[in-house]
PDB file of C-alpha atoms in Angstrom:
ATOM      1  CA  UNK A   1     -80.434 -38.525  95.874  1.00  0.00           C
ATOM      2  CA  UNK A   2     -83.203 -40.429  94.910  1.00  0.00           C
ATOM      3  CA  UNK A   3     -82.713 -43.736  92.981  1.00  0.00           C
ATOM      4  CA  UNK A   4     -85.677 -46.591  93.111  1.00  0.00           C
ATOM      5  CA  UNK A   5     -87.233 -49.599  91.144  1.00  0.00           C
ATOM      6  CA  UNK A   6     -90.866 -49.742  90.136  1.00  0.00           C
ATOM      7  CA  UNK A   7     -93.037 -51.942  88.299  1.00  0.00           C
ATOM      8  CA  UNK A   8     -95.298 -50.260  85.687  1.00  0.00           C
ATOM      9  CA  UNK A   9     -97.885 -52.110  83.623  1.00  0.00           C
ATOM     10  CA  UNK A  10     -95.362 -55.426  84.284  1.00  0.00           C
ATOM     11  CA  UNK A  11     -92.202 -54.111  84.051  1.00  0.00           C
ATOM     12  CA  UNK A  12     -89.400 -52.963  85.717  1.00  0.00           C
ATOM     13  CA  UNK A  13     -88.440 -49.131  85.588  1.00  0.00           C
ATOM     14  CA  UNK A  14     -85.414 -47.338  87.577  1.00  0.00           C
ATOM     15  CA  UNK A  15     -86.532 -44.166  88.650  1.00  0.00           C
ATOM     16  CA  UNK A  16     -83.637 -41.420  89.418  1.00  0.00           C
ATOM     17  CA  UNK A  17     -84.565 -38.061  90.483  1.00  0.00           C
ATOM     18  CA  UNK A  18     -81.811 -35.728  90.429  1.00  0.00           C
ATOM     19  CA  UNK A  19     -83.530 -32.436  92.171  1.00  0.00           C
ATOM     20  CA  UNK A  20     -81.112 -29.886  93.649  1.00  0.00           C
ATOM     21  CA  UNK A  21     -78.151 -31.625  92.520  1.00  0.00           C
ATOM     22  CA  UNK A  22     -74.901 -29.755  91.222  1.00  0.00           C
ATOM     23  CA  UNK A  23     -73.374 -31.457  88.030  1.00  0.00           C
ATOM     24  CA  UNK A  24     -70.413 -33.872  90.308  1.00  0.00           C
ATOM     25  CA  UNK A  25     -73.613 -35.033  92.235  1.00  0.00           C
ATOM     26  CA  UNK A  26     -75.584 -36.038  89.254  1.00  0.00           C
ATOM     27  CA  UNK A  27     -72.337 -37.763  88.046  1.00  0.00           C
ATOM     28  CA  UNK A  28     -71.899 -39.733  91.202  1.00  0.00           C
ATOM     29  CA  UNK A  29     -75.423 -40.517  91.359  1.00  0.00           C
ATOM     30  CA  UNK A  30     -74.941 -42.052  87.365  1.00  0.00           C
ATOM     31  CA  UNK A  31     -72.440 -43.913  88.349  1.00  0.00           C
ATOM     32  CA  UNK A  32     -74.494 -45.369  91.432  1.00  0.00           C
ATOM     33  CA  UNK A  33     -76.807 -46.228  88.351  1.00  0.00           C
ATOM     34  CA  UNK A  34     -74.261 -47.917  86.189  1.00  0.00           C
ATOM     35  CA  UNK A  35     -73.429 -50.312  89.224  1.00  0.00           C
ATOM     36  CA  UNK A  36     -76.479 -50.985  89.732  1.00  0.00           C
ATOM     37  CA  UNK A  37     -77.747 -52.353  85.931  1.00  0.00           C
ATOM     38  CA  UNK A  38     -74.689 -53.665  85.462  1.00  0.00           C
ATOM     39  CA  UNK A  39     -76.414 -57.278  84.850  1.00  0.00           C
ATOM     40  CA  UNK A  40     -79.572 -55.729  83.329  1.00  0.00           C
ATOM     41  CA  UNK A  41     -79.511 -56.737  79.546  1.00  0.00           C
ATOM     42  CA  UNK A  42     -82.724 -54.469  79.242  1.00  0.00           C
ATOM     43  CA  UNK A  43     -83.277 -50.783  81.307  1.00  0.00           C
ATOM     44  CA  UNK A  44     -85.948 -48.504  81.216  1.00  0.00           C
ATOM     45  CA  UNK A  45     -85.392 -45.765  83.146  1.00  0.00           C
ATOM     46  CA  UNK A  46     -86.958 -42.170  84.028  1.00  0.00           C
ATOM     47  CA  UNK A  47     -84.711 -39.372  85.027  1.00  0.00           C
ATOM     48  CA  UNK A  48     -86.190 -36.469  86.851  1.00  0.00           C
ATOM     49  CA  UNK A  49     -84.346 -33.244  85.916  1.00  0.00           C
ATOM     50  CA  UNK A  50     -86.300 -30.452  87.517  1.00  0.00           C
ATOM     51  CA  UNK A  51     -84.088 -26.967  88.242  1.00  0.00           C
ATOM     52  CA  UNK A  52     -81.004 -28.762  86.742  1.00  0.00           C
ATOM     53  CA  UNK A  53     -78.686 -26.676  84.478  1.00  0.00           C
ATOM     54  CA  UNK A  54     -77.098 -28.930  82.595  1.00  0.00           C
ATOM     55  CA  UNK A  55     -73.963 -27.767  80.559  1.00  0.00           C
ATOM     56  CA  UNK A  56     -71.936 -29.029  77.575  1.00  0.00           C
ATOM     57  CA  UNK A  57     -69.138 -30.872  79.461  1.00  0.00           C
ATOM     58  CA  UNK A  58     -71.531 -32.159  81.425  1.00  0.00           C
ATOM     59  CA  UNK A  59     -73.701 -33.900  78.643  1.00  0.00           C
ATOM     60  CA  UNK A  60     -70.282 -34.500  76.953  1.00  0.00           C
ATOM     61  CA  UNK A  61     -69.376 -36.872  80.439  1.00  0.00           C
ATOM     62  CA  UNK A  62     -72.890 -38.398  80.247  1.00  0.00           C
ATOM     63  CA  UNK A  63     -72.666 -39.485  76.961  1.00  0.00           C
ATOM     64  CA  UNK A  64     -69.515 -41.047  77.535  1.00  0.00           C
ATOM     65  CA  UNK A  65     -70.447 -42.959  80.610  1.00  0.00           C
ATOM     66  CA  UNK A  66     -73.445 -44.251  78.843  1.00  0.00           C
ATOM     67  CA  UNK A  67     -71.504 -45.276  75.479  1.00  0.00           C
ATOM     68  CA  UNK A  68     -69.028 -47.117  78.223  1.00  0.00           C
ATOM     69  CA  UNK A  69     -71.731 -48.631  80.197  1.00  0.00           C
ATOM     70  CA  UNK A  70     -74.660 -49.204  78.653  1.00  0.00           C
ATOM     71  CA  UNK A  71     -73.711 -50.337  74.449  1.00  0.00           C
ATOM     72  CA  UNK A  72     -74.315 -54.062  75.540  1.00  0.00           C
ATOM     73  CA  UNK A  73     -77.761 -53.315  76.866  1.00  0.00           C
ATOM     74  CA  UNK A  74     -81.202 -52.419  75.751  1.00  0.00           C
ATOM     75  CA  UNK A  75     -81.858 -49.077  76.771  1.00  0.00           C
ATOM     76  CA  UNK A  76     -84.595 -46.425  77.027  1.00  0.00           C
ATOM     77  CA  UNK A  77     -84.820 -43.072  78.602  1.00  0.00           C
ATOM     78  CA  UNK A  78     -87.495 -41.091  79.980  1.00  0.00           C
ATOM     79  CA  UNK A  79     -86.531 -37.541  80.393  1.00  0.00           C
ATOM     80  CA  UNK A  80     -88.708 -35.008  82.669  1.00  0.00           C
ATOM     81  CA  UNK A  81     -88.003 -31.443  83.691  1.00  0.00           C
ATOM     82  CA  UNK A  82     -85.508 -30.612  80.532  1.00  0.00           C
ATOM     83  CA  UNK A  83     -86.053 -26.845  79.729  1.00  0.00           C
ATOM     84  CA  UNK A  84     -86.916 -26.256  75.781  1.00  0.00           C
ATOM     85  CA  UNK A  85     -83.379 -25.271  75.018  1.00  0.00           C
ATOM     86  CA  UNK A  86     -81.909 -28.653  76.220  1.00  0.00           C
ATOM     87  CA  UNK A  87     -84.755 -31.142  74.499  1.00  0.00           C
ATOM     88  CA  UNK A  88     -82.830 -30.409  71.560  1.00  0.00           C
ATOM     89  CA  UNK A  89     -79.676 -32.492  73.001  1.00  0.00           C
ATOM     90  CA  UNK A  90     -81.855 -35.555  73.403  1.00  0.00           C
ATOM     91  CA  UNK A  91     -81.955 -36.588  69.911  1.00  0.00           C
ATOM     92  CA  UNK A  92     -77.667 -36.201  69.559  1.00  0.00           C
ATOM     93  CA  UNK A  93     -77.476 -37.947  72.923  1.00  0.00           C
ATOM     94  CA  UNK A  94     -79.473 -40.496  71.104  1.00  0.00           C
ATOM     95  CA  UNK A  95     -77.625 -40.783  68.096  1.00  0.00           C
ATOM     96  CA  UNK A  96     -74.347 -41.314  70.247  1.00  0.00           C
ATOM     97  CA  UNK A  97     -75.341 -43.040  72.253  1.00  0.00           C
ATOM     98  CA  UNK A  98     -77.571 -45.642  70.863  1.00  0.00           C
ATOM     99  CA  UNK A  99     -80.044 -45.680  73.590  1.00  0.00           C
ATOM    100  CA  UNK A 100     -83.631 -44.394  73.198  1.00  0.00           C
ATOM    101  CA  UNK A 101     -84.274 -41.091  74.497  1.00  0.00           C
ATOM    102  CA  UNK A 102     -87.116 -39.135  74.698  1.00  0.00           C
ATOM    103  CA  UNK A 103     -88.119 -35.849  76.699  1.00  0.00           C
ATOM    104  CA  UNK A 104     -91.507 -36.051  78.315  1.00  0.00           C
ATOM    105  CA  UNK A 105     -93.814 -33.133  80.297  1.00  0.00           C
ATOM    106  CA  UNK A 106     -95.109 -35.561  82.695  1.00  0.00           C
ATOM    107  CA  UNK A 107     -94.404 -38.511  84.213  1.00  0.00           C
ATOM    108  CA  UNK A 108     -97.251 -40.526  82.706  1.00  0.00           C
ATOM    109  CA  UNK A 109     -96.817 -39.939  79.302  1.00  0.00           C
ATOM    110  CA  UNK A 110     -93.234 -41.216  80.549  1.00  0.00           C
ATOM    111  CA  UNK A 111     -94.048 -44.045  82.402  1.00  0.00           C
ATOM    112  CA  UNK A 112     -96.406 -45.679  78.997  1.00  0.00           C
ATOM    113  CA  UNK A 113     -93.923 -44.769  76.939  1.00  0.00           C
ATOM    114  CA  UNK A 114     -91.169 -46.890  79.042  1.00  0.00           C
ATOM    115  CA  UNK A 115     -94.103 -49.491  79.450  1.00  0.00           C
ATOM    116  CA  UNK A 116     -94.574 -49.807  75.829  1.00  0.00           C
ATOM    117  CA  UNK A 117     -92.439 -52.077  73.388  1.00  0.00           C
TER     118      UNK A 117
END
């Protein structure tokens, strides 16, 4: 489990990377995330996805979590390893969940896009 802050062209940026993990890790690694912008009124964060199947219940959980945690805050999400077949989730999870969400193919497209306002 990888979880970090990092300043980018002046701001702050969470970095998660959730390589090798099995769906329960990723969740207990979200929540880890939750705690820890719990006082944030703004996030920008980039999630690293690579070799991650993600499934319906799964994306069904996150959504949920980040409805419950996150609909007082500012939010955007980079996304970076989602196969073709799940990019198309990131607009609903969007919708939902009020945040901005976008999938990126590398990190620095990701990292101005976070930067940006």
């Amino acid at each position: 489990m990888s979880m970090k802050w990092v300043t980018y062209k002046g701001k702050q940026i969470i970095t998660i990377d959730y390589t090798g993990m099995d769906e329960n890790s990723i969740l207990r690694q979200m929540q880890l995330y939750f705690d820890a912008i719990k006082n944030e009124t703004e996030v920008r964060h980039l999630t690293r996805f690579p070799d991650v199947l993600i499934s319906k219940g799964f994306r069904e959980k996150a959504r949920e979590m980040e409805i419950k945690y996150t609909s007082d805050k500012k939010v955007k999400i980079a996304l970076l390893g989602i196969n073709k077949s799940q990019k198309a989730n990131v607009s609903t999870y969007s919708f939902f969940t009020k945040v901005k969400a976008q999938a990126f193919d590398s990190e620095e497209e990701a990292m101005e896009w976070l930067a940006s306002d």
